[in-house]
CSV table of C-alpha atoms in Angstrom, one decimal:
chain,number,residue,atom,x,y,z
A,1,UNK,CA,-103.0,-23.8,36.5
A,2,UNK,CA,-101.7,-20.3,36.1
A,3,UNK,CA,-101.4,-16.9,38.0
A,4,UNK,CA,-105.4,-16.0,37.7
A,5,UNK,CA,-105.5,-18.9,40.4
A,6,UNK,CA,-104.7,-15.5,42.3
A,7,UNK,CA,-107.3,-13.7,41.2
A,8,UNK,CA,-108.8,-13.4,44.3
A,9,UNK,CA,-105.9,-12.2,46.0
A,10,UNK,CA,-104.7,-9.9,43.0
A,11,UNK,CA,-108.4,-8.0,43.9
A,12,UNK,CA,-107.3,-7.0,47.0
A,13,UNK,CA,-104.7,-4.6,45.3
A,14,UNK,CA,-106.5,-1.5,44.7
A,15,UNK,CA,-103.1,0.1,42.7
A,16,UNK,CA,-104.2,-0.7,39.4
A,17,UNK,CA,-100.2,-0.1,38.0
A,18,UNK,CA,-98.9,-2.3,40.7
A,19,UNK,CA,-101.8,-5.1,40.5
A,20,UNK,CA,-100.0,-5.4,36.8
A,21,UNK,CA,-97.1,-5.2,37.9
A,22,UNK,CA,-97.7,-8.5,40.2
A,23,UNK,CA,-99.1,-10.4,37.1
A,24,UNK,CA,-96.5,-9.7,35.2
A,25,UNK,CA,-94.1,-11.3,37.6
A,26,UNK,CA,-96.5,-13.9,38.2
A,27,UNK,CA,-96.7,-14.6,34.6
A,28,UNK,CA,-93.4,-15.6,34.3
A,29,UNK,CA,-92.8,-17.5,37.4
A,30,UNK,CA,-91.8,-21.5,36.5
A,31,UNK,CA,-94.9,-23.5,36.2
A,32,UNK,CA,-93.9,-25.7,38.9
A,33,UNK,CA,-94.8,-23.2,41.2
A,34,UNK,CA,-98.6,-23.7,40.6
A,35,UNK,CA,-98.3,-27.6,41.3
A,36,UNK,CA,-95.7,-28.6,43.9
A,37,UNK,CA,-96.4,-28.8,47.6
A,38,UNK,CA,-95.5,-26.1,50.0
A,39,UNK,CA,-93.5,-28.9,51.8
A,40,UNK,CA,-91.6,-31.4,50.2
A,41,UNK,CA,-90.7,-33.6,53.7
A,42,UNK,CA,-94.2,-32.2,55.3
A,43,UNK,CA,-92.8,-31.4,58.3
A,44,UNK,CA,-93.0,-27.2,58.1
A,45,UNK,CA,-96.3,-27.1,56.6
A,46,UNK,CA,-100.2,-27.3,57.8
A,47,UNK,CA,-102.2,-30.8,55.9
A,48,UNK,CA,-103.9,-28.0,53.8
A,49,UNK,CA,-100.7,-26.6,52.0
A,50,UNK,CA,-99.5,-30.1,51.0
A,51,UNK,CA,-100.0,-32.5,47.9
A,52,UNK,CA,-100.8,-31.1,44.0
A,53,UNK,CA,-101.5,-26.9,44.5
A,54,UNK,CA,-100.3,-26.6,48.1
A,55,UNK,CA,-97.4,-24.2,47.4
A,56,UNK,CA,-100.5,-21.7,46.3
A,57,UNK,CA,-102.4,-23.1,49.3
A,58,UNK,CA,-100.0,-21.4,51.5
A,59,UNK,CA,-99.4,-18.7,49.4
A,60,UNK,CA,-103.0,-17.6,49.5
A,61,UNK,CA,-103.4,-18.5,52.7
A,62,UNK,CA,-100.1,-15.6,53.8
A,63,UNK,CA,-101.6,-13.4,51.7
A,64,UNK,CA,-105.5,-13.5,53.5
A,65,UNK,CA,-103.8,-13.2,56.8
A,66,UNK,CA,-102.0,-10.3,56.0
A,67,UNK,CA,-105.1,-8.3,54.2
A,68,UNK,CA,-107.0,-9.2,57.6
A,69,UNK,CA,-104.4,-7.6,59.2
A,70,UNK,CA,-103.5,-4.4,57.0
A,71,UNK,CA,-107.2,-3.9,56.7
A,72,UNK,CA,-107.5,-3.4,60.7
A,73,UNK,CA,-107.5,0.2,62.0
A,74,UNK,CA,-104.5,-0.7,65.3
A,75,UNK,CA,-102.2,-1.9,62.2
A,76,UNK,CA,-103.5,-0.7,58.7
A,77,UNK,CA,-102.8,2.8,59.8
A,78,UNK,CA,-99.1,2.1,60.1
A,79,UNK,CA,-99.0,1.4,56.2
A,80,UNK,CA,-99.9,3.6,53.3
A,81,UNK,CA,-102.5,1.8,50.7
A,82,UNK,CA,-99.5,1.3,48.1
A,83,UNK,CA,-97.4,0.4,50.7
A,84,UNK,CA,-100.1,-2.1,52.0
A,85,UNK,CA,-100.3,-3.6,48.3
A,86,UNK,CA,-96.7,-4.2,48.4
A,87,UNK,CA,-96.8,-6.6,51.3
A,88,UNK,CA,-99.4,-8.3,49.5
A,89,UNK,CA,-97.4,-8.4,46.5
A,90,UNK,CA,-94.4,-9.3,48.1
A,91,UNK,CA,-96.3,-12.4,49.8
A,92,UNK,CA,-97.8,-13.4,46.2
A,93,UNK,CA,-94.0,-13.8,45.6
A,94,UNK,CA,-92.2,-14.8,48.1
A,95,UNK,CA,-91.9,-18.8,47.0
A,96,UNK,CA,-92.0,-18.1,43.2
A,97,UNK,CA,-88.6,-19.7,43.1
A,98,UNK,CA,-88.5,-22.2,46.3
A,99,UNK,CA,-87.1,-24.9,43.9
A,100,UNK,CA,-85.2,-22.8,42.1
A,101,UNK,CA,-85.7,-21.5,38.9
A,102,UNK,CA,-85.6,-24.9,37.2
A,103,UNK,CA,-87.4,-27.0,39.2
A,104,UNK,CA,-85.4,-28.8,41.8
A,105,UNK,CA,-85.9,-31.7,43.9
A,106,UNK,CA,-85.6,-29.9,47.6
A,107,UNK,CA,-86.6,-26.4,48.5
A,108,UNK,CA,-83.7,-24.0,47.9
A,109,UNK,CA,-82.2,-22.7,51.3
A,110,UNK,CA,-81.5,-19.3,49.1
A,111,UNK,CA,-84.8,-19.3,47.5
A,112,UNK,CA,-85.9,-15.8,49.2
A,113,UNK,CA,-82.3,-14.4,47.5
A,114,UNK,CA,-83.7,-16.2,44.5
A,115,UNK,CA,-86.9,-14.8,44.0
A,116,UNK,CA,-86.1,-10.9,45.3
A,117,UNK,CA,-83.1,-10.8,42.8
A,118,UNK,CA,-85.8,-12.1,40.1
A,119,UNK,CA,-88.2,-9.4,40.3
A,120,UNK,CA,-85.5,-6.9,40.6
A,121,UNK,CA,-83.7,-8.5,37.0
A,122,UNK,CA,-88.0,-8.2,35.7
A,123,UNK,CA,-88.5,-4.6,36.4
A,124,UNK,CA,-88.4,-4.2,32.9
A,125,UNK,CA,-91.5,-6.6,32.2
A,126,UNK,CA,-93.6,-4.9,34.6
A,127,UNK,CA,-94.6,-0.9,36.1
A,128,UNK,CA,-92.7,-0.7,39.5
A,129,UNK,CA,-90.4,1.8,40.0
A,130,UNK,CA,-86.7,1.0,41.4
A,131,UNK,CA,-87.8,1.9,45.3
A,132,UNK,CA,-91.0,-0.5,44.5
A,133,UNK,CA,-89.7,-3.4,42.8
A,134,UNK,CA,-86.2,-3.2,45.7
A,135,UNK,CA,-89.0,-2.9,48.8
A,136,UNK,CA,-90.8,-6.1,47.2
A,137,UNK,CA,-87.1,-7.7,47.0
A,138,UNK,CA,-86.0,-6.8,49.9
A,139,UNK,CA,-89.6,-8.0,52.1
A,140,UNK,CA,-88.9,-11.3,50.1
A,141,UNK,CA,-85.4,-12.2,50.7
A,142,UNK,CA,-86.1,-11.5,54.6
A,143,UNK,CA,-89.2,-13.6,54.6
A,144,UNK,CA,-87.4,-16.6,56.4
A,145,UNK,CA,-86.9,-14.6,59.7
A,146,UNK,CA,-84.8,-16.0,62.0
A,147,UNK,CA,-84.2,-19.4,60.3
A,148,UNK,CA,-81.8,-17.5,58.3
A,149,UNK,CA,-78.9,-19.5,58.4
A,150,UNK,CA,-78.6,-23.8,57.5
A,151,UNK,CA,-75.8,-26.1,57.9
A,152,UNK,CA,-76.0,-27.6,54.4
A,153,UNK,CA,-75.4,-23.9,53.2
A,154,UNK,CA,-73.2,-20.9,53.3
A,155,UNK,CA,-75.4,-18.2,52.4
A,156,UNK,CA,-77.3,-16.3,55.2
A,157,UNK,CA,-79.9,-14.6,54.4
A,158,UNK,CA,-81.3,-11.4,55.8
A,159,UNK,CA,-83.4,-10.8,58.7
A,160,UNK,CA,-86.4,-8.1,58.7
A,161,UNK,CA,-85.5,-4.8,59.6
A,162,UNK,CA,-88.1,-2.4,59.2
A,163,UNK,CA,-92.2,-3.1,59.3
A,164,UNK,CA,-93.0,-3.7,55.6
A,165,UNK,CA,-90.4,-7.1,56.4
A,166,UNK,CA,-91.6,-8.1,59.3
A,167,UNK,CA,-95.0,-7.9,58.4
A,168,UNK,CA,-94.1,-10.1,55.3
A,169,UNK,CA,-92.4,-12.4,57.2
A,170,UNK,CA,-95.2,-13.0,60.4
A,171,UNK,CA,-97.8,-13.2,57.6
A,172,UNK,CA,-95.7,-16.2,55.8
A,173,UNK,CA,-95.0,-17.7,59.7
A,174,UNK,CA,-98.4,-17.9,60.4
A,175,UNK,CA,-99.5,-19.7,57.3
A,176,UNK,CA,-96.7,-22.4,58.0
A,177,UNK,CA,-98.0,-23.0,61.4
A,178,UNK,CA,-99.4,-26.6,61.9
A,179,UNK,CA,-101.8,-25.8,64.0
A,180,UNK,CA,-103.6,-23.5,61.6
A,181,UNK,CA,-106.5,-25.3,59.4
A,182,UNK,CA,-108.3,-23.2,56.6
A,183,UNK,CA,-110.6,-25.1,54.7
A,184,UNK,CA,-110.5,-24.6,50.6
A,185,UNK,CA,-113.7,-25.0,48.2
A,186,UNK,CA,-111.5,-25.2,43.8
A,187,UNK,CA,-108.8,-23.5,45.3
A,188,UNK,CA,-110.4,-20.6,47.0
A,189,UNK,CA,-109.9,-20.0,50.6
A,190,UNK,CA,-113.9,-20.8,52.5
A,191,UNK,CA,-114.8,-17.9,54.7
């Protein structure tokens, strides 16, 4: 499995520079990315992001709910189109790292400080600008919300501030709700 696994998602991006830009990043992400589970303990998770592919499960699922969203007139209007492919970059993202950059056994508690610092250290590989590529870090290291702090841990990390954040992280809330089912047919999200 590999980042065209997104390909779906990566068509919702109508900035051709930044839809590059994202598989660029996505490119280089480890390969356990595409395999693990969204959950390791399945306790966070819905059924559908667990087992072989559900990291990418949830993934897709964050970024479908926020292009419903972003595509409504009440919200959408709030965000500029390059802007709204930004959140959905930023949600392709946000887990790239969750076991750390070599594969680890748990989650990482840091991995939002992970990933954001990764695409920043990447700009080079892709066609963001600075502002782009430190609004796409910045929506991913606040993607954890409120359950920014852990007692195994010392770092805490940041909440959302503005609305590019806290649309980034309500999108990635949502699709870690249990009570949320979508069904999948190979890996694509059945409408």
């Amino acid at each position: 499995m590999n980042y065209t696994i997104f390909n779906d998602e990566l068509n919702l991006i109508k900035n051709e520079r930044l839809k590059e830009s994202c598989i660029e990043l996505l490119k280089i992400l480890p390969d356990y990315f595409y395999h693990v589970e969204a959950s390791s303990s399945g306790k966070y998770h819905p059924a559908f992001a667990l087992g072989e592919g559900g990291l990418v499960r949830h993934t897709k699922v964050a970024v479908k709910i926020a292009d419903e969203i972003i595509k409504t007139e009440s919200v959408g209007n709030v965000f500029t189109q390059d802007e709204k492919d930004m959140i959905l970059i930023s949600l392709m993202l946000h887990d790239g790292l969750k076991k750390g950059i070599v594969e680890e056994k748990y989650t990482r508690f840091d991995h939002p400080i992970l990933m954001g610092d990764f695409v920043l250290e990447n700009i080079d590989k892709t066609k963001l600008t600075k502002l782009e590529a430190t609004m796409i870090s910045d929506n991913i290291k606040s993607h954890m919300g409120e359950w920014n702090t852990n007692p195994y841990s010392q770092v805490v990390l940041p909440k959302p501030k503005n609305k590019y954040q806290k649309m980034v992280h309500m999108c990635d809330l949502l699709a870690s709700r249990k009570f949320i089912n979508v069904n999948f047919n190979n890996n694509r999200i059945e409408e």
